[in-house]
Coordinates of C-alpha atoms and ligand atoms in Angstrom, one line a residue:
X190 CA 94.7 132.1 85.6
X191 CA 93.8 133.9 89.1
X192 CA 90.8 135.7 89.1
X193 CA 90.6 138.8 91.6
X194 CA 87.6 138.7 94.2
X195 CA 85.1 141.4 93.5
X196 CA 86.7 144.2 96.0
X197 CA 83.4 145.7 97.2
X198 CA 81.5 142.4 98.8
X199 CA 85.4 140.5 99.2
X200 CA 87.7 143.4 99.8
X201 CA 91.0 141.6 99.5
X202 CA 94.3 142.7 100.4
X203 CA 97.4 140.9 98.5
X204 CA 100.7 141.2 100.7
X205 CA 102.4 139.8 97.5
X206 CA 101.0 139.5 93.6
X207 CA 103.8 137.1 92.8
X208 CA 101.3 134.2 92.6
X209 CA 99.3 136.0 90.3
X210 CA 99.5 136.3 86.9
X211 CA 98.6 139.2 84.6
X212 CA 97.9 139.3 80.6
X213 CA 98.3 143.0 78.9
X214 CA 95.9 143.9 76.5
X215 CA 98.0 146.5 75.6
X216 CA 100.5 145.6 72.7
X217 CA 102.8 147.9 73.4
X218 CA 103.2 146.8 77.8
X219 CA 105.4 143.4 78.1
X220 CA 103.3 140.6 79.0
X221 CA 103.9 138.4 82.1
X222 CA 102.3 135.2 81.8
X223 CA 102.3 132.5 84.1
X224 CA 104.3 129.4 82.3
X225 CA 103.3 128.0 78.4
X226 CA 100.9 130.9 76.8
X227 CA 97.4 130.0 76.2
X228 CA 97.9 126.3 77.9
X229 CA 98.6 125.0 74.7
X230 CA 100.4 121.0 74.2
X231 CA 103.4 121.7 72.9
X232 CA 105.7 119.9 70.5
X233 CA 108.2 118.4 73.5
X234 CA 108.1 114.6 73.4
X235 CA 108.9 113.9 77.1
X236 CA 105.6 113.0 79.2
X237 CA 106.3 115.5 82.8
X238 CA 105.0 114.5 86.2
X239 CA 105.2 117.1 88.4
X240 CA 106.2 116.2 92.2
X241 CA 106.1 118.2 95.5
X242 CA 109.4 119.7 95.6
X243 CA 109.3 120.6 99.4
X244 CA 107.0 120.4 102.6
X245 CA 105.7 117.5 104.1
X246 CA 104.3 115.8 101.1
X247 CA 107.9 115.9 99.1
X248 CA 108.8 112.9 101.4
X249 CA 105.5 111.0 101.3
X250 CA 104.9 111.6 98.0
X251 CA 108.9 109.6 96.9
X252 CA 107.8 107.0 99.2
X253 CA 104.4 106.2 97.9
X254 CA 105.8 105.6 94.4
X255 CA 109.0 103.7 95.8
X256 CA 106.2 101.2 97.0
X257 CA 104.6 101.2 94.0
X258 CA 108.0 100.2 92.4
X259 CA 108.1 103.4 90.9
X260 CA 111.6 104.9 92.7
X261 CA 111.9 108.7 91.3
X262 CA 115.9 108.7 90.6
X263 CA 117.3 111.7 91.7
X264 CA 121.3 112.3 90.9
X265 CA 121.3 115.2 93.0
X266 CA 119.0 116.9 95.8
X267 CA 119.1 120.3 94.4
X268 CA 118.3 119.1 91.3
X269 CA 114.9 119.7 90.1
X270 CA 114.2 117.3 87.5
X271 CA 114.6 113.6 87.6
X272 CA 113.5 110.1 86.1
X273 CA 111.4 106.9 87.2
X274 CA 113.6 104.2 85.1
X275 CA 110.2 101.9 85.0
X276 CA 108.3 104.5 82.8
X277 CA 110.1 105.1 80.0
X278 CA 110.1 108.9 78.2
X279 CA 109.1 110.4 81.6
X280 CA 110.4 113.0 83.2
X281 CA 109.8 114.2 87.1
X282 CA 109.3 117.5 87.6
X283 CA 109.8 119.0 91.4
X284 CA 107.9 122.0 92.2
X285 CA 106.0 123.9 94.7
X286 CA 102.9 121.8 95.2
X287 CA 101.0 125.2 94.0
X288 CA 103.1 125.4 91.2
X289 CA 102.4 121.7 90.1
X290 CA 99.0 123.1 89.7
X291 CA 100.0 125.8 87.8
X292 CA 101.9 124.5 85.1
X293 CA 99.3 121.6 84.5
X294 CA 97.0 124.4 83.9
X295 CA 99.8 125.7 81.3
X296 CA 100.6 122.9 79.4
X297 CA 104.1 122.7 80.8
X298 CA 103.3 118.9 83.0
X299 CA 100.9 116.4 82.0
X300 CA 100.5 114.6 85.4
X301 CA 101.2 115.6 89.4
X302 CA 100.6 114.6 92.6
X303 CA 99.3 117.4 95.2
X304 CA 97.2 117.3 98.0
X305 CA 93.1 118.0 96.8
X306 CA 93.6 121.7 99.1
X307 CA 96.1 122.9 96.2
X308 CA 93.9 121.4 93.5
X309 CA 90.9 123.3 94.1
X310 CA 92.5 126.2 94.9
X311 CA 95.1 126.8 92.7
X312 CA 92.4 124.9 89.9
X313 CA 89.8 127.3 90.2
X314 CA 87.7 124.4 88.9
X315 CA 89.1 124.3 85.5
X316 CA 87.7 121.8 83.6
X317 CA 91.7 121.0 82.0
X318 CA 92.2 119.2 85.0
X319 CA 91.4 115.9 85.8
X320 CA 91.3 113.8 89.2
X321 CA 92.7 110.8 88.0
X322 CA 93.1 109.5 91.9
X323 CA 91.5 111.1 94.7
X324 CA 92.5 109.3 97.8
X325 CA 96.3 108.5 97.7
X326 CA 96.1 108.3 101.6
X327 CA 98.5 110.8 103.1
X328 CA 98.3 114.4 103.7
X329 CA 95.3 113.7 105.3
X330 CA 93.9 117.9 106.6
X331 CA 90.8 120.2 106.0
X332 CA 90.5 123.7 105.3
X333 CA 88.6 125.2 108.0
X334 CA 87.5 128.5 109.3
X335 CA 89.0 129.1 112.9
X336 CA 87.5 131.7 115.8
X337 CA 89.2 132.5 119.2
X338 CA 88.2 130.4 121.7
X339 CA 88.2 133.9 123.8
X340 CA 86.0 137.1 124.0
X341 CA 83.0 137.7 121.5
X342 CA 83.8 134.5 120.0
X343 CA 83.8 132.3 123.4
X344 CA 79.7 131.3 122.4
X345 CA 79.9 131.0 119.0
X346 CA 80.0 127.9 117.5
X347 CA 78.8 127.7 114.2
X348 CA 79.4 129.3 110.9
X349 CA 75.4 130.3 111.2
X350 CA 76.6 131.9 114.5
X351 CA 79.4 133.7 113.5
X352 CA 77.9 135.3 110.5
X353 CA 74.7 136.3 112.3
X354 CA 77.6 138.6 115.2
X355 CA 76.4 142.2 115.4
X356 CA 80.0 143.0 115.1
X357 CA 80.2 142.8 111.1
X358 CA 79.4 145.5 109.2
X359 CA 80.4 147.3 105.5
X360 CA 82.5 149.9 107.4
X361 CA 84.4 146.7 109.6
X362 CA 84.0 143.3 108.2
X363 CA 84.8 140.0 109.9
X364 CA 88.8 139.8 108.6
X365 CA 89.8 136.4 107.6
X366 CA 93.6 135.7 107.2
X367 CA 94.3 132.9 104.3
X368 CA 96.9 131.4 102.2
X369 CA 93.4 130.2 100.6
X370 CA 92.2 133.5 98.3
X371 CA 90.0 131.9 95.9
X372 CA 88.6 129.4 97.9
X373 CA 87.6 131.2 101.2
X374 CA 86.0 133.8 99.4
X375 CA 83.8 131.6 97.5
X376 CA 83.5 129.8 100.1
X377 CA 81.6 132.9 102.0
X378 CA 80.0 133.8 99.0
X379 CA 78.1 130.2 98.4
X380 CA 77.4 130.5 102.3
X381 CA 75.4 134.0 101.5
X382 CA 77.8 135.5 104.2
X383 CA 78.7 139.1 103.9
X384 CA 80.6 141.4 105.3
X385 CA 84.0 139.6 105.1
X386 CA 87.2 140.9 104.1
X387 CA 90.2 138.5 103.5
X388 CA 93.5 139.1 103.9
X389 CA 97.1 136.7 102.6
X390 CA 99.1 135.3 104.5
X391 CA 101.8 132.5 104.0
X392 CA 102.5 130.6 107.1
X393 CA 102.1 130.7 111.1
X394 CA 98.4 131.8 110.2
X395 CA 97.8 130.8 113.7
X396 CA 99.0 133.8 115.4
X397 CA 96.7 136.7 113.1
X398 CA 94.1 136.6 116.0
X399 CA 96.2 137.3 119.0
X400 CA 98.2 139.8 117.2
X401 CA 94.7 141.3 116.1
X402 CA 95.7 141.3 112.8
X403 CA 92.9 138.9 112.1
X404 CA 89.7 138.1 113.7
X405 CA 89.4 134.4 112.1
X406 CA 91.7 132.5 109.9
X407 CA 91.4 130.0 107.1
X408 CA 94.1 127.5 107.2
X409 CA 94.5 123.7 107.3
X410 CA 93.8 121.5 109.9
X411 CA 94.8 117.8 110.9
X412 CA 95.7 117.1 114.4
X413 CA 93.8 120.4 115.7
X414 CA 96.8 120.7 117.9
X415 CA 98.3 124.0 116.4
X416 CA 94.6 125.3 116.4
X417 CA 94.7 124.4 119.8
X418 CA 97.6 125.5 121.1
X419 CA 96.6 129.4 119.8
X420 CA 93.2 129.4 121.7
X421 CA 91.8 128.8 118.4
X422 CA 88.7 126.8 117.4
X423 CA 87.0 125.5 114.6
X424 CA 83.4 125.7 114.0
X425 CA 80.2 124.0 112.5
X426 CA 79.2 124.4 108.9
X427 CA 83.0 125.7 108.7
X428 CA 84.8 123.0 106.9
X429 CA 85.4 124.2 103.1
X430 CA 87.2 121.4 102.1
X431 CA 88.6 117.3 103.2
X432 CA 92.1 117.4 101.5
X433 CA 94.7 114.3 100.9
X434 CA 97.1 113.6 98.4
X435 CA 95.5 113.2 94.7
X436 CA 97.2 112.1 91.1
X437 CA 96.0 115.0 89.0
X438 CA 96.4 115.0 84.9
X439 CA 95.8 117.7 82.0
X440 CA 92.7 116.7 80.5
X441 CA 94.3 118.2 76.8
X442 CA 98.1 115.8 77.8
X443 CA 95.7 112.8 78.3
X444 CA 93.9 113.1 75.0
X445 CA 96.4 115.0 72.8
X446 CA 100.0 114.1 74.2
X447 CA 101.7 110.7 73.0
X448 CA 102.0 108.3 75.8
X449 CA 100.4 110.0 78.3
X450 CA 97.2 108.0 78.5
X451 CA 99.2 104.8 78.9
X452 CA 101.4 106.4 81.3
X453 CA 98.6 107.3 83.6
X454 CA 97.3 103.9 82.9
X455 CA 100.2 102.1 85.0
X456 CA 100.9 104.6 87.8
X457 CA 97.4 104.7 88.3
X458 CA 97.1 100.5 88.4
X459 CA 100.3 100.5 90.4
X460 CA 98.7 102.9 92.7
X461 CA 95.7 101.2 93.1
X462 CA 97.0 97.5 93.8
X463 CA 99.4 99.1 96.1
X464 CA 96.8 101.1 97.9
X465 CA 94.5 98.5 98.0
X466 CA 96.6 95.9 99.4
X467 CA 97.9 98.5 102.5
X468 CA 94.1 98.0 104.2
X469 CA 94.1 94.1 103.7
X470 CA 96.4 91.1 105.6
X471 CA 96.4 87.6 104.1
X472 CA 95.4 85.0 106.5
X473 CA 96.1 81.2 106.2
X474 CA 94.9 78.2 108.6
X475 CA 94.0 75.1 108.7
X476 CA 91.0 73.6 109.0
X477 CA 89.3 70.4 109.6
X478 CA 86.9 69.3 107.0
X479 CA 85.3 66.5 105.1
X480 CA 85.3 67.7 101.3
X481 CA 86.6 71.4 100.5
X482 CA 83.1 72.5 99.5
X483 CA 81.4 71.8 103.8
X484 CA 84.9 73.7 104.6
X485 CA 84.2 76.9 102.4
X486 CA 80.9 76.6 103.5
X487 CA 81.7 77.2 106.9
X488 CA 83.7 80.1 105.9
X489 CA 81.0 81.7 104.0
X490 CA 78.8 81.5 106.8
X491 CA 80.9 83.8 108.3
X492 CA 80.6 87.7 107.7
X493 CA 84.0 88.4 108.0
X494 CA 85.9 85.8 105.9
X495 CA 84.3 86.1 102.7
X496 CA 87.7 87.3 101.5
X497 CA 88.1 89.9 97.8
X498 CA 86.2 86.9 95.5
X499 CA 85.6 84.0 98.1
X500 CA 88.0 81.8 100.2
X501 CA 91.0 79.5 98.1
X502 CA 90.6 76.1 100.2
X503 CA 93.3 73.5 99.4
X504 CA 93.4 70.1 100.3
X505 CA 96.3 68.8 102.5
X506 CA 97.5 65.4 102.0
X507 CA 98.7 62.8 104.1
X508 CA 99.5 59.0 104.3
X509 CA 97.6 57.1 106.9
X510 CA 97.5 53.0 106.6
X511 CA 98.8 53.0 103.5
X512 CA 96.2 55.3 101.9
X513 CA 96.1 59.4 101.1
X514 CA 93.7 61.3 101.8
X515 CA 92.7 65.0 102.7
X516 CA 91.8 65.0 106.4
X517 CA 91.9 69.1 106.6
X518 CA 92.4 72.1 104.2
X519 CA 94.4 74.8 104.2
X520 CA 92.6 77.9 103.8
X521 CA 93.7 81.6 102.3
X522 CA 91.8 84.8 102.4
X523 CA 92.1 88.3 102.7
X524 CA 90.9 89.9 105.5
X525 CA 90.6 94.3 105.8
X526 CA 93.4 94.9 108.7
X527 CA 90.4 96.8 110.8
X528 CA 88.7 93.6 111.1
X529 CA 91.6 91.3 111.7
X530 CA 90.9 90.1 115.4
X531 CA 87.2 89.7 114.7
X532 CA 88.4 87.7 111.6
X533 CA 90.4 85.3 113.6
X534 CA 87.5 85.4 115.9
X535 CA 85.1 83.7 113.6
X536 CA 87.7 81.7 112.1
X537 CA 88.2 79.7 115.9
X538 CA 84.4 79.5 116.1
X539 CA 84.6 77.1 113.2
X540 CA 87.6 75.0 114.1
X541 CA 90.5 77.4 112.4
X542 CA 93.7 76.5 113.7
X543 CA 97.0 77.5 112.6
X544 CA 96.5 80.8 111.7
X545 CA 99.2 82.8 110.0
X546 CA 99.0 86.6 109.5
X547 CA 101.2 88.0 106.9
X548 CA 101.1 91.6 104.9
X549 CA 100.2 92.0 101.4
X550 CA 102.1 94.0 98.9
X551 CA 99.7 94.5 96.0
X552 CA 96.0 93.5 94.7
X553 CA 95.7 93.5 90.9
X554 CA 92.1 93.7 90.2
X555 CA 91.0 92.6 86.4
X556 CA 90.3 96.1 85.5
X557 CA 90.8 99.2 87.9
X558 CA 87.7 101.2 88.9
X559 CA 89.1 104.5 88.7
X560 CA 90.3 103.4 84.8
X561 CA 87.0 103.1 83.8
X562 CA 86.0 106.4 85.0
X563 CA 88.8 108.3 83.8
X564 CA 87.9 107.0 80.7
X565 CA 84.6 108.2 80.8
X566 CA 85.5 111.8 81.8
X567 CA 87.7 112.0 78.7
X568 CA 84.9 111.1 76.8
X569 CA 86.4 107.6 75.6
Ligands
ATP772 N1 99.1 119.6 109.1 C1 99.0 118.9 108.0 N2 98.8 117.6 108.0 C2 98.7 116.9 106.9 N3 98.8 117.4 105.7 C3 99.0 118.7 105.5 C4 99.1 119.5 106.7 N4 99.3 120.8 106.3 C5 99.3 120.7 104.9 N5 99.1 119.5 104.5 C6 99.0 119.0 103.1 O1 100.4 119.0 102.6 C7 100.4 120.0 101.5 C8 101.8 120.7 101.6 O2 101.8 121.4 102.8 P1 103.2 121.9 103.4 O3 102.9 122.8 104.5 O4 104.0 120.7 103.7 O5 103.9 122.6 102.2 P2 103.7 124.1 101.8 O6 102.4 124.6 102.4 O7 103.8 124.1 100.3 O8 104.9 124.7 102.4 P3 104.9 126.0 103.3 O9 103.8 125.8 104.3 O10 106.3 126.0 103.8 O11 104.5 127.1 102.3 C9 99.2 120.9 101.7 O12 98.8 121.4 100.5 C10 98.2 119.9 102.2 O13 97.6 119.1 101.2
PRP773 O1 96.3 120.6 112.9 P1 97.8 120.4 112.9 O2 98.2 118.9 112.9 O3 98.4 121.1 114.1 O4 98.4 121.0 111.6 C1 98.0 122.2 111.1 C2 99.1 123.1 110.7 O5 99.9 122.4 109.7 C3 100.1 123.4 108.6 O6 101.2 124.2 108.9 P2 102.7 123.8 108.6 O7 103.2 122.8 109.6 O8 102.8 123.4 107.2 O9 103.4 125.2 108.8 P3 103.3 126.5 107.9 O10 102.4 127.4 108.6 O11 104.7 127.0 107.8 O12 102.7 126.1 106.6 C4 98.9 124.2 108.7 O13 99.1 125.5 108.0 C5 98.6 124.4 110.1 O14 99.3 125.5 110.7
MG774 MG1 102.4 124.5 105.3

């Protein structure tokens, strides 16, 4: 549930209160509750994942799990529910990414993808949710405080700066437009900065300075260019969060619902091989050598051919005078794609030849780090 910003250090005005949600104490006033009361697992037998149903990270979101071999079948666009035929009793769930937060939080979806931003925001740290992966490597952004680049901002640089501005006072505060209300005031607050009054906003955030509707905003950033392009500019110390896409679970689904432990268990090793096989090429050559053992040698000595668990060297065999033998050896690593041309660097300097470059699909480690760990958060 949203809590409401203390109004006299945080006045905050709410253009809309339809992402809030209230519980009556009175008996006799309806309730409005915001999904499943209380956040209770209830008795449905399905295991819900909860997807972006719109934005940029709908798209990016269906295309990571279609690499993953995990293709969301959808019968129709505008429908909002659909099924991955690899994990059996699921459904998918498309919502609003802040939504997907939400209804974790309510018991009504066991397991979503959303970017880290919507997480801790929507989240309010709640200890029912659980980061099962926290770097799914798109919607890459931060959430940063922005200043004109213009008039009594043009020398201030830094949070420390803009804080310490004559300008603020109890009567007229520094007004921060946001989309962000739970995190930019707490955000102040662990900052000791006073004198701030936040105001919502959905979208085009941008323009709240120039129409003087706003003297800073809080928004997200990645290129900078729409920052940039409003005569806007961020500051030091004024980063409150580093946001990309994250597989989020219910703490209660994992350890109470049917299923739902296993279920996490393969997207999240699907997830992982995938990922880590994106940063990494295979490379294969040929090398002269007199046993296998001098020719992995001379691969070891090298810092960047060390490969995941050392170099595979195989012996190639041909007929010469009548007798086989191994004159060279065909070697396989994996090399990390950033180092790639200083890989095939070092692998000349010690007589490589023949080197073939191809991609990898997937890495399957024996056991998968972030397994281990989500184990360990449930207690387990
Ligand atoms: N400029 C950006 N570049 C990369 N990722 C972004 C950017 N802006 C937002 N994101 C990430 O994508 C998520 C969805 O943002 P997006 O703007 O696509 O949808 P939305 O905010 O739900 O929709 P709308 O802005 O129409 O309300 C954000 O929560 C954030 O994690
Ligand atoms: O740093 P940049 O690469 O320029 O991206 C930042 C912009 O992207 C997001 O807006 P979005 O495109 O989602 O539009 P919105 O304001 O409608 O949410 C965000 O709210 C910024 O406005
Ligand atoms: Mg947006």
């Amino acid at each position: 549930m949203l809590t409401m910003i203390s109004p006299i250090r945080f006045p905050l005005y709410v253009k809309s209160g339809t992402h809030c949600c209230f519980a009556s104490a009175s008996i006799s006033e309806p309730q409005v509750l915001n999904g499943n009361p209380g956040g209770t697992v209830s008795s449905r037998q399905e295991i819900r994942l909860g997807l972006p149903s719109k934005g940029r990270m709908a798209s990016d979101t269906l295309e990571l799990l279609k690499d993953c071999q995990l293709s969301v079948k959808q019968v129709n666009p505008r429908q909002y529910v659909a099924h991955i035929p690899q994990l059996s009793n699921l459904e998918v769930w498309f919502q609003r990414p802040k939504d997907v937060v939400r209804k974790l939080l309510s018991g009504d979806l066991d397991l979503g993808i959303v970017g880290l931003d919507i997480v801790s925001e929507f989240g309010q740290g709640s200890e029912d949710l659980i980061i099962v992966h926290e770097a799914l490597d798109y919607g890459d952004c931060r959430l940063s405080i922005a200043i004109p680049q213009y008039g009594i901002f043009e020398n201030v640089n830094s949070l420390e700066e803009l804080a310490k501005m004559p300008q603020w006072t109890e009567e007229k505060p520094l007004r921060v437009a946001t989309g962000f209300t739970y995190l930019g005031p707490k955000f102040m607050k662990d900052n000791g900065i006073k004198h701030v009054a936040f105001s919502t906003a959905d979208g085009a955030l941008e323009a709240a300075p120039a129409m003087g509707i706003a003297d800073a905003i809080l928004d997200l950033v990645s290129s900078g260019t729409t920052l940039k392009e409003n005569n806007l500019k961020e500051i030091e110390g004024g980063t409150v969060l580093e946001s990309q896409a994250a597989l989020v679970a219910s703490r209660k689904s994992l350890i109470s619902r049917t299923g739902v432990l296993e279920t996490t268990h393969e997207m999240l090793e699907r997830l992982e091989a995938h990922l880590r096989a994106m940063g990494q090429f295979t490379v294969t050559a040929n090398m002269r050598g007199s046993s296998a053992e001098e020719v992995a040698e001379r691969i070891l000595s090298q810092p960047s051919l060390a490969g995941l668990q050392g170099p595979t060297v195989s012996p190639v065999f041909c007929k010469r005078d009548g007798k086989v033998s191994a004159d060279y050896y065909a070697i396989v690593i994996c090399v990390p794609k950033k180092a790639l041309y200083k890989s095939i660097q070092q692998l000349r300097a010690i007589g490589g030849s023949g080197v073939l470059i191809s991609p990898l699909t997937y890495i399957f480690d024996e056991e998968t780090p972030r397994w281990r760990q989500l184990l360990s958060k449930l207690g387990l």
